[in-house]
mmCIF file of C-alpha atoms and ligand atoms in Angstrom:
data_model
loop_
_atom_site.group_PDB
_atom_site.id
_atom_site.type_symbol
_atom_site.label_atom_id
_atom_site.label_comp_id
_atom_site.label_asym_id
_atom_site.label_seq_id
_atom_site.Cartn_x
_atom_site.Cartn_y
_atom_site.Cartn_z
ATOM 1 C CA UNK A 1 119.916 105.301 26.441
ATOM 2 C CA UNK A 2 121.520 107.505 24.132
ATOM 3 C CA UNK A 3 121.745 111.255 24.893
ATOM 4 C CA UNK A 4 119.204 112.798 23.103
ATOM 5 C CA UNK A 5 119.994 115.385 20.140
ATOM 6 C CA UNK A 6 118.196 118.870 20.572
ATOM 7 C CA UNK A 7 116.855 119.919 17.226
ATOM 8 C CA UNK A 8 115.462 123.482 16.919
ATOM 9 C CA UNK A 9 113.265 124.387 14.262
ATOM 10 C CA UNK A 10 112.254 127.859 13.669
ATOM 11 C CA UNK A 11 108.687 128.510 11.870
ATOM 12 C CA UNK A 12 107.414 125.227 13.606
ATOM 13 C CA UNK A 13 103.783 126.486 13.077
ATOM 14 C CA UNK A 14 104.266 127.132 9.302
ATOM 15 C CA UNK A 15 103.154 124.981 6.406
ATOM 16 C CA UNK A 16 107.204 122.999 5.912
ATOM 17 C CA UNK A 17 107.285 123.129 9.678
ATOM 18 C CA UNK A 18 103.755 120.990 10.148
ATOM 19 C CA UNK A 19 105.561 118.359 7.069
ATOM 20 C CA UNK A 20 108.996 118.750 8.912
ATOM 21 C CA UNK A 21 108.475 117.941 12.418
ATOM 22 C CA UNK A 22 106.526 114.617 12.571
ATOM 23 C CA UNK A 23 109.241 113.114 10.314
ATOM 24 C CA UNK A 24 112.148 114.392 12.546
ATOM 25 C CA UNK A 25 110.771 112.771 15.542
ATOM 26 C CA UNK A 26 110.278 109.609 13.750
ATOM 27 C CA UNK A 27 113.403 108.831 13.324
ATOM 28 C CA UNK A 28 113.647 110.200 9.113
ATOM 29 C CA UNK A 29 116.224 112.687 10.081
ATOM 30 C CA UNK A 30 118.598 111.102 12.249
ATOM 31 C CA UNK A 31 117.913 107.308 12.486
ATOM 32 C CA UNK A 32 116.410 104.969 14.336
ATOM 33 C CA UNK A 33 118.508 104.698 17.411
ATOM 34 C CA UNK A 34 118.677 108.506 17.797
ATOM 35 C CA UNK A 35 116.140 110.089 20.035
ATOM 36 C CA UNK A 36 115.314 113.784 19.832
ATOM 37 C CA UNK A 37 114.417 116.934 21.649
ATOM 38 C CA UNK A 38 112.489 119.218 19.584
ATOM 39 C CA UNK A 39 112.678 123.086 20.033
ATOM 40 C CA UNK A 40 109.730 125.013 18.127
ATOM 41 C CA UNK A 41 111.058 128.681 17.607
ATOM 42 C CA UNK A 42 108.112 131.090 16.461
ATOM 43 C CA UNK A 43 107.070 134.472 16.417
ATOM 44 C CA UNK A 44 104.747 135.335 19.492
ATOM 45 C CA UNK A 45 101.694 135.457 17.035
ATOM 46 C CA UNK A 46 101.894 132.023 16.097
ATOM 47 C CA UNK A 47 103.210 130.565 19.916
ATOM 48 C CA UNK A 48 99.717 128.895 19.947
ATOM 49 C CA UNK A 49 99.573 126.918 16.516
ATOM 50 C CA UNK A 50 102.758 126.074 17.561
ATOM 51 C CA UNK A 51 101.528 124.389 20.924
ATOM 52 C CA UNK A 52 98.510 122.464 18.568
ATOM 53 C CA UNK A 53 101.644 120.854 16.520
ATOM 54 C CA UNK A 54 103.341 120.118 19.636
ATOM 55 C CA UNK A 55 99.918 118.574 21.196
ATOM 56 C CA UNK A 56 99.817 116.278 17.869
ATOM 57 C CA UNK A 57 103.175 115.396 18.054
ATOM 58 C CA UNK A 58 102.374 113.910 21.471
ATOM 59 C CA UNK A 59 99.729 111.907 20.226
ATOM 60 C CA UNK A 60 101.724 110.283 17.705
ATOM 61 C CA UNK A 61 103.389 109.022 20.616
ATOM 62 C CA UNK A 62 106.714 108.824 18.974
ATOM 63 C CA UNK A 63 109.086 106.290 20.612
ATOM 64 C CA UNK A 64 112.627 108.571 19.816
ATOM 65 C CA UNK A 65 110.796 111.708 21.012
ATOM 66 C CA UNK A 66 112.257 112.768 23.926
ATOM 67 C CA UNK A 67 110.204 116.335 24.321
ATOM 68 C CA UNK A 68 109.308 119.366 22.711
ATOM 69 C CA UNK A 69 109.450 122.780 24.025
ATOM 70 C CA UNK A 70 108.340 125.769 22.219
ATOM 71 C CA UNK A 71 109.934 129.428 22.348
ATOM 72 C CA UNK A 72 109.629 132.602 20.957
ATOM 73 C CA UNK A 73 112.871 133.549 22.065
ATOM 74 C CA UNK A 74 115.891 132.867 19.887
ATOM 75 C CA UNK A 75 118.533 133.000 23.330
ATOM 76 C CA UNK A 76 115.764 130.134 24.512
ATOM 77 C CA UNK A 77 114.875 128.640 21.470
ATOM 78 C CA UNK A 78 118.875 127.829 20.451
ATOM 79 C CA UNK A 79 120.042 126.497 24.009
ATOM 80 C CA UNK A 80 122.191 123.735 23.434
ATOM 81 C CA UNK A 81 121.076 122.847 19.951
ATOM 82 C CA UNK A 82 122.988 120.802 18.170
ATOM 83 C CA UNK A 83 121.395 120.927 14.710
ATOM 84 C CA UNK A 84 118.811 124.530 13.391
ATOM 85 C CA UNK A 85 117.311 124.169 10.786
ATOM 86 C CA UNK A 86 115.600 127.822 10.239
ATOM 87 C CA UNK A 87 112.653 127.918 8.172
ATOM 88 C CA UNK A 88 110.844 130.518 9.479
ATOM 89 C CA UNK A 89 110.540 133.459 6.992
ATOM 90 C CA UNK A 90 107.920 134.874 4.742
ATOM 91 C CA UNK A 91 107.300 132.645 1.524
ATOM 92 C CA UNK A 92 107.330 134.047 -1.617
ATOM 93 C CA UNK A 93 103.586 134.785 -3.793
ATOM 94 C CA UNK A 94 102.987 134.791 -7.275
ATOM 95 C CA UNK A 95 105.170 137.109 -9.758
ATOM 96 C CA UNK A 96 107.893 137.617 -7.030
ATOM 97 C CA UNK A 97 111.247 136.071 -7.237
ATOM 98 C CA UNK A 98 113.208 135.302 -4.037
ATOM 99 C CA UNK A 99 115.286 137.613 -3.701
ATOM 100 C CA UNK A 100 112.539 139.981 -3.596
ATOM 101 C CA UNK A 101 112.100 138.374 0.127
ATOM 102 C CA UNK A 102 115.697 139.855 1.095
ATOM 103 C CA UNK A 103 114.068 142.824 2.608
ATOM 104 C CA UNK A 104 111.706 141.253 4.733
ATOM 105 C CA UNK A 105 113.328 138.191 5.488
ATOM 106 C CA UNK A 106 116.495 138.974 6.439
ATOM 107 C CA UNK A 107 116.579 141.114 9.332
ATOM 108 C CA UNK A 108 115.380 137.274 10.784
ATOM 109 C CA UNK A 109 118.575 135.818 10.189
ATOM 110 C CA UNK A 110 121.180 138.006 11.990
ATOM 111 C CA UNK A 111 119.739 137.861 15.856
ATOM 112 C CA UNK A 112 119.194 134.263 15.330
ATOM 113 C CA UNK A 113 122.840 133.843 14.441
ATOM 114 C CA UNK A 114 123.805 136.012 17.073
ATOM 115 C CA UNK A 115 121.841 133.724 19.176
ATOM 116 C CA UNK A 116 123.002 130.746 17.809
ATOM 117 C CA UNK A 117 126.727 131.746 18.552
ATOM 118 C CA UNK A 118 125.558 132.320 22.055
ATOM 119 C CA UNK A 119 123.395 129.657 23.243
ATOM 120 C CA UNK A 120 123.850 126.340 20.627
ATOM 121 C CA UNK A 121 126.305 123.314 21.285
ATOM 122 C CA UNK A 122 129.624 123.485 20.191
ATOM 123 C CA UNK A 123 128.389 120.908 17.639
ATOM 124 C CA UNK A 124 125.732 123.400 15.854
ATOM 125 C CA UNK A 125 124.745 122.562 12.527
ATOM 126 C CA UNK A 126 122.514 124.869 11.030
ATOM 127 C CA UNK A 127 120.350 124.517 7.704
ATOM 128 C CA UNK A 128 118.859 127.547 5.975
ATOM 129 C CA UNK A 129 115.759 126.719 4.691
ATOM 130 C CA UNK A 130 114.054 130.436 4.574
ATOM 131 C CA UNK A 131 114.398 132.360 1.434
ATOM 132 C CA UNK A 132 116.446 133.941 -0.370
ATOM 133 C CA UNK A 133 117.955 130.830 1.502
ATOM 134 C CA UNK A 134 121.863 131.072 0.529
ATOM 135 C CA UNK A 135 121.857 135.019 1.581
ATOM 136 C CA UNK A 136 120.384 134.246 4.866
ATOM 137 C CA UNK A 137 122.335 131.638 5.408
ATOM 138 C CA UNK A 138 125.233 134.312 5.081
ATOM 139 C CA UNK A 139 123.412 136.733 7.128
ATOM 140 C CA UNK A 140 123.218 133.986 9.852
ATOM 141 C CA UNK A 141 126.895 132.807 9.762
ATOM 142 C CA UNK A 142 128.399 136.604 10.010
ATOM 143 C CA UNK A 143 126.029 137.154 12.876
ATOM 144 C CA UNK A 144 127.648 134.261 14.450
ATOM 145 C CA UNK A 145 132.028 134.722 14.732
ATOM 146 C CA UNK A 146 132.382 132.296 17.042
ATOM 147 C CA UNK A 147 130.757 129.161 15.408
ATOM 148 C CA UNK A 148 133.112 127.722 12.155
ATOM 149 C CA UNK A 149 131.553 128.739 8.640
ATOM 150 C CA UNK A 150 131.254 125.085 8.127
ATOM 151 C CA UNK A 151 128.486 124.886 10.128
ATOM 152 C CA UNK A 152 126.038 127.368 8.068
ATOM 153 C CA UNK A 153 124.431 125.952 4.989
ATOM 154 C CA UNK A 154 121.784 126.411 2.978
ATOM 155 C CA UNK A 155 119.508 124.163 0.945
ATOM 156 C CA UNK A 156 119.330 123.483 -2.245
ATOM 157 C CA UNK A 157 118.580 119.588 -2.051
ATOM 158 C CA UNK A 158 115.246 120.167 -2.999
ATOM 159 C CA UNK A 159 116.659 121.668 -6.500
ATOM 160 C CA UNK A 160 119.097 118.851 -6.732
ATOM 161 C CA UNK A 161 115.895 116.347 -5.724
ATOM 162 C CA UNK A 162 114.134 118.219 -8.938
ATOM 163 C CA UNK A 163 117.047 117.653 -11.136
ATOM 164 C CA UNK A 164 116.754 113.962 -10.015
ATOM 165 C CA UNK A 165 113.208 113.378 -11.058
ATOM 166 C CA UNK A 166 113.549 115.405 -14.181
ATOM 167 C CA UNK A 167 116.976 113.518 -15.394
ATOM 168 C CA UNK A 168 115.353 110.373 -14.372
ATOM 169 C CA UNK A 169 111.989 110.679 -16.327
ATOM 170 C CA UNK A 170 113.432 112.186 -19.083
ATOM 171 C CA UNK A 171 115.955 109.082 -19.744
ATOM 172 C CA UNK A 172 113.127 106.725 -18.376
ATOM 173 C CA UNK A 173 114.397 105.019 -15.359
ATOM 174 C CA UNK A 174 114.264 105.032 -12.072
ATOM 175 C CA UNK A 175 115.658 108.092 -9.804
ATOM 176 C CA UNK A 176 117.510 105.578 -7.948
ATOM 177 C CA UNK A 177 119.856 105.532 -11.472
ATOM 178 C CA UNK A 178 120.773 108.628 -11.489
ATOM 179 C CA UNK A 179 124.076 109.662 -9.547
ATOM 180 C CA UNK A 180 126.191 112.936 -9.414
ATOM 181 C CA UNK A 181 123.716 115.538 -10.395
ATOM 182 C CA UNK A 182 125.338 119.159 -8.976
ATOM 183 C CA UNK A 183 123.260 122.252 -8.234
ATOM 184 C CA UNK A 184 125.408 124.832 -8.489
ATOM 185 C CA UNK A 185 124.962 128.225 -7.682
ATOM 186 C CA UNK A 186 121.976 130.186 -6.108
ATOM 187 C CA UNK A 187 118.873 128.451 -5.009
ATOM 188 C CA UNK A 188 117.175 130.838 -7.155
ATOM 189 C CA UNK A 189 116.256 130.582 -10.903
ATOM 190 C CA UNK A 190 119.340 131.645 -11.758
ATOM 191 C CA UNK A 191 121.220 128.089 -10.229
ATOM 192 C CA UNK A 192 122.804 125.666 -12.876
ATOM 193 C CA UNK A 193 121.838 122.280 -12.630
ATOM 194 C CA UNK A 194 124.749 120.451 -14.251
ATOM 195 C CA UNK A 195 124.237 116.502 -16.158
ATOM 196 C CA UNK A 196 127.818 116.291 -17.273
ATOM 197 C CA UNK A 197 129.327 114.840 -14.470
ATOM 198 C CA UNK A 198 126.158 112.665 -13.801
ATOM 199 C CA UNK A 199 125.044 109.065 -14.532
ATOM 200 C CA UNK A 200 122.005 108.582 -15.801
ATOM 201 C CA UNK A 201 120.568 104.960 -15.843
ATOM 202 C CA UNK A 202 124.242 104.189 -16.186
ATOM 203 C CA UNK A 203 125.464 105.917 -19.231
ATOM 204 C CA UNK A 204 126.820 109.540 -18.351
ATOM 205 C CA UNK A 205 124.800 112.035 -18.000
ATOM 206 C CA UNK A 206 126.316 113.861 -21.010
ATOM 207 C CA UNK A 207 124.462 111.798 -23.545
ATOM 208 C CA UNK A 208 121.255 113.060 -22.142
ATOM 209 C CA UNK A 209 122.827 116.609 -22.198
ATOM 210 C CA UNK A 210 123.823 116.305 -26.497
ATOM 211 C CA UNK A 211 120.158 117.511 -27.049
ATOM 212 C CA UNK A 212 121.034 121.024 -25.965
ATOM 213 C CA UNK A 213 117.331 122.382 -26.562
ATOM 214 C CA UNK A 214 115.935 119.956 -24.489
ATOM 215 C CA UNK A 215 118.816 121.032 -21.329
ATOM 216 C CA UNK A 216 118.767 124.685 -22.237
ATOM 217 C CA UNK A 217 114.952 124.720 -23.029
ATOM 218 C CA UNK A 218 113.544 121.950 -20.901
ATOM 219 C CA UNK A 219 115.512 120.923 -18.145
ATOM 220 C CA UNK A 220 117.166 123.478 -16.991
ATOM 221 C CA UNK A 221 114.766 126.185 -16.455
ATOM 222 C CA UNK A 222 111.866 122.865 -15.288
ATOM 223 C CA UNK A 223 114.085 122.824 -12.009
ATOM 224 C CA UNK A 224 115.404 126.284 -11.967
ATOM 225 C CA UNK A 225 111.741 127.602 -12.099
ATOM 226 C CA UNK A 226 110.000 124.855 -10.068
ATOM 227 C CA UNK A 227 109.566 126.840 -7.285
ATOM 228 C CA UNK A 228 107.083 129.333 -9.029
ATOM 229 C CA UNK A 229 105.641 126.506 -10.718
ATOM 230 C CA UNK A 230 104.426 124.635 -7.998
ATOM 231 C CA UNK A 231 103.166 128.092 -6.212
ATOM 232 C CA UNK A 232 100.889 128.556 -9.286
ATOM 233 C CA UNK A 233 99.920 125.095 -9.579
ATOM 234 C CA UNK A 234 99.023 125.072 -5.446
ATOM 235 C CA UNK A 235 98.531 128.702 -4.663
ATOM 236 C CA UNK A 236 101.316 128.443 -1.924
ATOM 237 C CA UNK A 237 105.238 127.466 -1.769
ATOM 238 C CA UNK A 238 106.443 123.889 -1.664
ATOM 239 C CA UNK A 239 106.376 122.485 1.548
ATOM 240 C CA UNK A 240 106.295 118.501 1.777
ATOM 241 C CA UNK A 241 108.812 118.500 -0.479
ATOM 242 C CA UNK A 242 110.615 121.488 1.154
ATOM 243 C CA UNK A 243 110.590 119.422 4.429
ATOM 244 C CA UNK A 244 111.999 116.007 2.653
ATOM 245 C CA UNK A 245 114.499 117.681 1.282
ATOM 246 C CA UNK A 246 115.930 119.331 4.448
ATOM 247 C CA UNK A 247 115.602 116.093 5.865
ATOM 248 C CA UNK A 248 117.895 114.257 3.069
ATOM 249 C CA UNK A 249 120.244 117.275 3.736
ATOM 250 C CA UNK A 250 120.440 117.414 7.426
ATOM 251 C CA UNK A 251 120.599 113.082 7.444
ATOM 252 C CA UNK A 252 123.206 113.042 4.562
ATOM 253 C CA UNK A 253 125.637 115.697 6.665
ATOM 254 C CA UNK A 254 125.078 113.405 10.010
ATOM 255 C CA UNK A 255 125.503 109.935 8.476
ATOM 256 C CA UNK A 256 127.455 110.458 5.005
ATOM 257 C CA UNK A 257 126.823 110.089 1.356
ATOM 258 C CA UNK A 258 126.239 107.163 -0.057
ATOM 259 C CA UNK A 259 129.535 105.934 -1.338
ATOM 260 C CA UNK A 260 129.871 106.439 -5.197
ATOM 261 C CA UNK A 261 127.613 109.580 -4.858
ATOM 262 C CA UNK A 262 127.343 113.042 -4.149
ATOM 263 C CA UNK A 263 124.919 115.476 -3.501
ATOM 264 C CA UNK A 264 123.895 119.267 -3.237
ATOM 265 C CA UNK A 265 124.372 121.886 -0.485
ATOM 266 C CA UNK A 266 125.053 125.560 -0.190
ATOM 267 C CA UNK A 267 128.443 126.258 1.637
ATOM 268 C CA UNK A 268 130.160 128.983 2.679
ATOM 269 C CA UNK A 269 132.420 129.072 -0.267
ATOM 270 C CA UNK A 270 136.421 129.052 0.437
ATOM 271 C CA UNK A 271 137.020 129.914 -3.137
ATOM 272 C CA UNK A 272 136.505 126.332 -4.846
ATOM 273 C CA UNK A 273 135.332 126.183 -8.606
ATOM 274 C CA UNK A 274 136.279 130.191 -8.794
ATOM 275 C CA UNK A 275 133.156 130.575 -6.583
ATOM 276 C CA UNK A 276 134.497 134.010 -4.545
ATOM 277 C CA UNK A 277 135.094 132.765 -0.482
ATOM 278 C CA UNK A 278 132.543 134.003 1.784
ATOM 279 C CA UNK A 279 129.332 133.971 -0.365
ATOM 280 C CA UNK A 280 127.008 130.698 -0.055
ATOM 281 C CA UNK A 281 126.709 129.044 -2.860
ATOM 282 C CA UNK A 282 125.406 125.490 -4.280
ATOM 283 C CA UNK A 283 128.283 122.876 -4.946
ATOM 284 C CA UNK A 284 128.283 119.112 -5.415
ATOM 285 C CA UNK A 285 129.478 117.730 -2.234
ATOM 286 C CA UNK A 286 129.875 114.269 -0.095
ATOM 287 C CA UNK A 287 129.339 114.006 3.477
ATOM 288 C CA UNK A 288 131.593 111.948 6.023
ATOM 289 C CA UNK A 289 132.327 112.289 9.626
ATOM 290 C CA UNK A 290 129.695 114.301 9.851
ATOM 291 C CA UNK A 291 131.645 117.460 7.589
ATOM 292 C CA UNK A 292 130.764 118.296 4.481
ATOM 293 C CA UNK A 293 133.717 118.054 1.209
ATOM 294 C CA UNK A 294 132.838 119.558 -1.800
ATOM 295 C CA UNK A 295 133.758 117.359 -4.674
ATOM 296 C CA UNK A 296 137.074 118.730 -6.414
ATOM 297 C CA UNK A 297 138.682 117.872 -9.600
ATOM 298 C CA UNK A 298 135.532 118.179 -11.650
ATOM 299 C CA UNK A 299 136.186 119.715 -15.176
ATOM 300 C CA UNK A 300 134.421 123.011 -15.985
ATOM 301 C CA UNK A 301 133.433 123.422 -19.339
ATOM 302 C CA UNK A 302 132.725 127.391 -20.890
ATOM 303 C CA UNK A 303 128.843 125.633 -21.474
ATOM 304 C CA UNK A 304 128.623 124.898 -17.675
ATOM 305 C CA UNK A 305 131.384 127.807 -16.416
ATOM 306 C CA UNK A 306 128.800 130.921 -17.694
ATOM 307 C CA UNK A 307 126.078 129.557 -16.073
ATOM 308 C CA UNK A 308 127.908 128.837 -13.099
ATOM 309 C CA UNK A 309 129.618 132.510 -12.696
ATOM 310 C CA UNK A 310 125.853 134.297 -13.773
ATOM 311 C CA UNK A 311 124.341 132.123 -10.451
ATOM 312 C CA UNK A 312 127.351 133.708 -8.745
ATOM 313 C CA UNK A 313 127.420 137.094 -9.500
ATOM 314 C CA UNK A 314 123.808 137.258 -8.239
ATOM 315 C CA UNK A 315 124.976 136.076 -5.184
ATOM 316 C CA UNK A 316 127.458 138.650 -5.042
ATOM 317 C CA UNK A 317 124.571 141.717 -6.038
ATOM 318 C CA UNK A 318 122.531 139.747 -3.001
ATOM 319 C CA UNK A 319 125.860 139.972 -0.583
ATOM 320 C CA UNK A 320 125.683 143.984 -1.642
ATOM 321 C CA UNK A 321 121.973 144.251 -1.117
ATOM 322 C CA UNK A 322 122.083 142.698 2.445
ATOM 323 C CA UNK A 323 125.420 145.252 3.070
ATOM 324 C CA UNK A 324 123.402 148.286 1.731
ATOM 325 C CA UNK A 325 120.428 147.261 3.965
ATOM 326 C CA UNK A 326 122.666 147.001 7.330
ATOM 327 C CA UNK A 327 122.258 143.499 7.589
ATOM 328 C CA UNK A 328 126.070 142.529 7.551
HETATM 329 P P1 NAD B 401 104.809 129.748 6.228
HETATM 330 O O1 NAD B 401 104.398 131.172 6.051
HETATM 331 O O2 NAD B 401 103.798 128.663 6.133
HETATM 332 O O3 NAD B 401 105.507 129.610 7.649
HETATM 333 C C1 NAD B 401 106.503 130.466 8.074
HETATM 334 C C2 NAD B 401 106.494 130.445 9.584
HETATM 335 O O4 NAD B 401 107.625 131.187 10.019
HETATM 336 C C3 NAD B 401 105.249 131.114 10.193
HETATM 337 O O5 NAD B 401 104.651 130.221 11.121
HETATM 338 C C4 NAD B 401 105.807 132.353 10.882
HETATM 339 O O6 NAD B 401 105.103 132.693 12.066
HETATM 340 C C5 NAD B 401 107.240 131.889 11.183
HETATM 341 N N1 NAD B 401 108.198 132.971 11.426
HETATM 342 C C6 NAD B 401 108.273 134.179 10.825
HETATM 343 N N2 NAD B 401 109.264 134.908 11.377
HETATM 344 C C7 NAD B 401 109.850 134.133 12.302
HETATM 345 C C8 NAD B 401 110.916 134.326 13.220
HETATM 346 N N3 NAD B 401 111.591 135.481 13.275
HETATM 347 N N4 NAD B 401 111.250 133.316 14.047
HETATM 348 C C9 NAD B 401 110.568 132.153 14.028
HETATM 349 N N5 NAD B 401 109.517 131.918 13.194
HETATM 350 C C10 NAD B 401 109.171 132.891 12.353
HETATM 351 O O7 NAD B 401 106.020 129.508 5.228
HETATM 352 P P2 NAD B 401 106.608 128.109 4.702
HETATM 353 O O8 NAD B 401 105.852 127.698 3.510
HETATM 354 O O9 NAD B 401 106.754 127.171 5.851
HETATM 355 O O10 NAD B 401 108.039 128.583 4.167
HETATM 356 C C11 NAD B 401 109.032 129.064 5.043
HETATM 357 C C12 NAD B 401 110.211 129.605 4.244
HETATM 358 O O11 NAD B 401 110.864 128.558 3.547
HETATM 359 C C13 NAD B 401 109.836 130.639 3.175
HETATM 360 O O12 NAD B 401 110.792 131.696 3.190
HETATM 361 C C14 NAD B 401 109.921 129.849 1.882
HETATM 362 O O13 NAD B 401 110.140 130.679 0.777
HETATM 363 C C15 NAD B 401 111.110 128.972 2.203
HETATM 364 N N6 NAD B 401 111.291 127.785 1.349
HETATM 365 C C16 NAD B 401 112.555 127.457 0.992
HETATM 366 C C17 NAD B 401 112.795 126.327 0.217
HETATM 367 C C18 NAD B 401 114.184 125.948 -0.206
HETATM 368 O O14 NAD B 401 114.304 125.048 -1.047
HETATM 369 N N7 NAD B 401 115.246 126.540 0.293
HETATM 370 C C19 NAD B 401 111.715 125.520 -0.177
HETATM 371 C C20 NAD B 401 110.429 125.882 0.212
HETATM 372 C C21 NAD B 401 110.227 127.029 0.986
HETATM 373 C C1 LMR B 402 110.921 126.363 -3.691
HETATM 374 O O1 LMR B 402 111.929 126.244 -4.396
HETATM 375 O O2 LMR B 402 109.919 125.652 -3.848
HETATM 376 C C2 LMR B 402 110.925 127.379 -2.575
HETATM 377 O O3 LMR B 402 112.107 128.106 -2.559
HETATM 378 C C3 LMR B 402 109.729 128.257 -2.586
HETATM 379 C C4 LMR B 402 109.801 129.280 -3.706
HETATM 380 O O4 LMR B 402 109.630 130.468 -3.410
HETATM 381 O O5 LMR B 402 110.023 128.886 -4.835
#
């Protein structure tokens, strides 16, 4: 029997944390042959709900489950993890952008970094999922010296899963023919989703992008604002979708990219596309060996490069805001 991977998830009682968990333990996240160990991480206040997930996981009787304990201690709640994925945080309501959430949010991340660089496997890999997710990520990974930057990232697949859909019913085929879409950026309405280097029901993705009003007017801002659309539209924040996407994230870093394909993911940035190192930002990336590459070579154009360095510099004001508060 194969050793069984420990998987902590923080927020386990929240709304992505009830779509998240079943799916892990079924085998969505890591494959069929893997079996898992759940860790639920919560706040002492929500220890119970967390126990009624945990009872319903049991009944689902999942073959690859090995067990789930729940904690609402980080030191506990990290031991021996080998892959985070921290979603608990406050969500954002209506008429607040997140990085309104930096405040409140963030003084999460550094003690479970801390904790993380004390207790997890040498094999850690951590998703940020909590918002503003790309500053907490950074929050997390400067709490945490001894454990490689690599290992800290922060989602934006859902964006990039947006972009998919839009590009796709927009050019009228299938989401399965459309490759190389890039999020770039913060996962935050300022972040770029860029068509030029896609393919979009096999023709490149630039044709689509000739009718400027429809990509400055349409499709940009669709995925860049989807986030606050879907809050008015279901009077909270995405959360099935949340939890596929940090699935497709966590699976694609384990098992690789599909070959001729690339996806999204916020990095800790060693200064590729001009992106200044140590902030977390989106970039188009493949997966192998279980490390994720970001894509080089791509060609920047002045349309793409100013949306790009606006995402970024709000990044940097967030990297200042976290500083001013103490919380790196
Ligand atoms: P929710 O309010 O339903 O659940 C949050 C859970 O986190 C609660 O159960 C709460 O008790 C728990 N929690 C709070 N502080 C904690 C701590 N210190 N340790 C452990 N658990 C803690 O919220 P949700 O809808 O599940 O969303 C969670 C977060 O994910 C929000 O910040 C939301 O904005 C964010 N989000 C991000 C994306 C993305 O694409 N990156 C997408 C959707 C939601
Ligand atoms: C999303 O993109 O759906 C989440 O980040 C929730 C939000 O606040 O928009």
């Amino acid at each position: 029997m194969t050793t069984p991977v420990n998987v902590t998830v923080t927020g386990a009682a929240g709304q992505i944390g009830y779509a998240l968990l079943f799916r892990i333990a079924s085998g969505a996240m890591l494959g069929p042959d893997t079996p898992v160990r759940l860790r639920l991480l919560e706040i002492p206040q929500a220890v119970k709900a967390a126990e009624g997930t945990a009872m319903e996981l049991d009944d689902c009787a999942f073959p690859l489950l090995d067990g789930v304990d729940i904690h609402d201690d980080p030191a506990r709640g990290f031991e021996g993890t080998n892959v985070a994925l921290l979603v608990g945080a406050r969500p954002r309501g209506p008429g607040m952008e997140r990085a309104d959430l930096l405040e409140a949010n963030g003084g999460i991340f550094g003690p479970q970094g801390r904790a993380i660089n004390d207790h997890a496997a040498d094999d850690v890999r951590v998703l940020v999922v909590g918002n503003p997710a790309n500053t907490n990520a950074l929050i997390a990974a400067s709490h945490a010296p001894d454990v490689g930057k690599d290992r800290f990232t922060a989602m934006t697949r859902l964006d990039h899963n947006r972009a998919l859909s839009q590009a796709a019913a927009r050019a009228g085929v299938p989401v399965s023919q459309v490759k190389r879409l890039t999020i770039w950026g913060n996962h935050s309405a300022s972040q770029y989703p860029d068509l030029f280097h896609a393919e979009v029901g096999g023709r490149p993705g630039a044709a689509l992008a000739v009718d400027r009003a429809w990509l400055t007017e349409d499709f940009v801002p669709t995925v860049a604002k989807r986030g606050a659309a879907i809050i008015d539209a279901r009077g909270a924040s995405s959360a099935a979708s949340a939890a596929n996407a940090a699935i497709d994230h966590v699976r694609d870093w384990v098992l690789g990219t599909p070959e001729g394909d690339w996806t999204s993911a916020g990095l800790w940035s060693t200064g590729a596309y001009g992106v200044p190192e140590g902030l977390v930002s989106s970039f188009p990336v493949t997966s192998s060996g279980g490390a994720w590459d970001v894509v080089d070579g791509l060609e920047v154009d002045d349309f793409s490069r100013a949306r790009i360095d606006a995402s970024v510099a709000e990044l940097v004001e967030e990297r200042e805001a976290v500083r001013a508060l103490g919380l790196i």
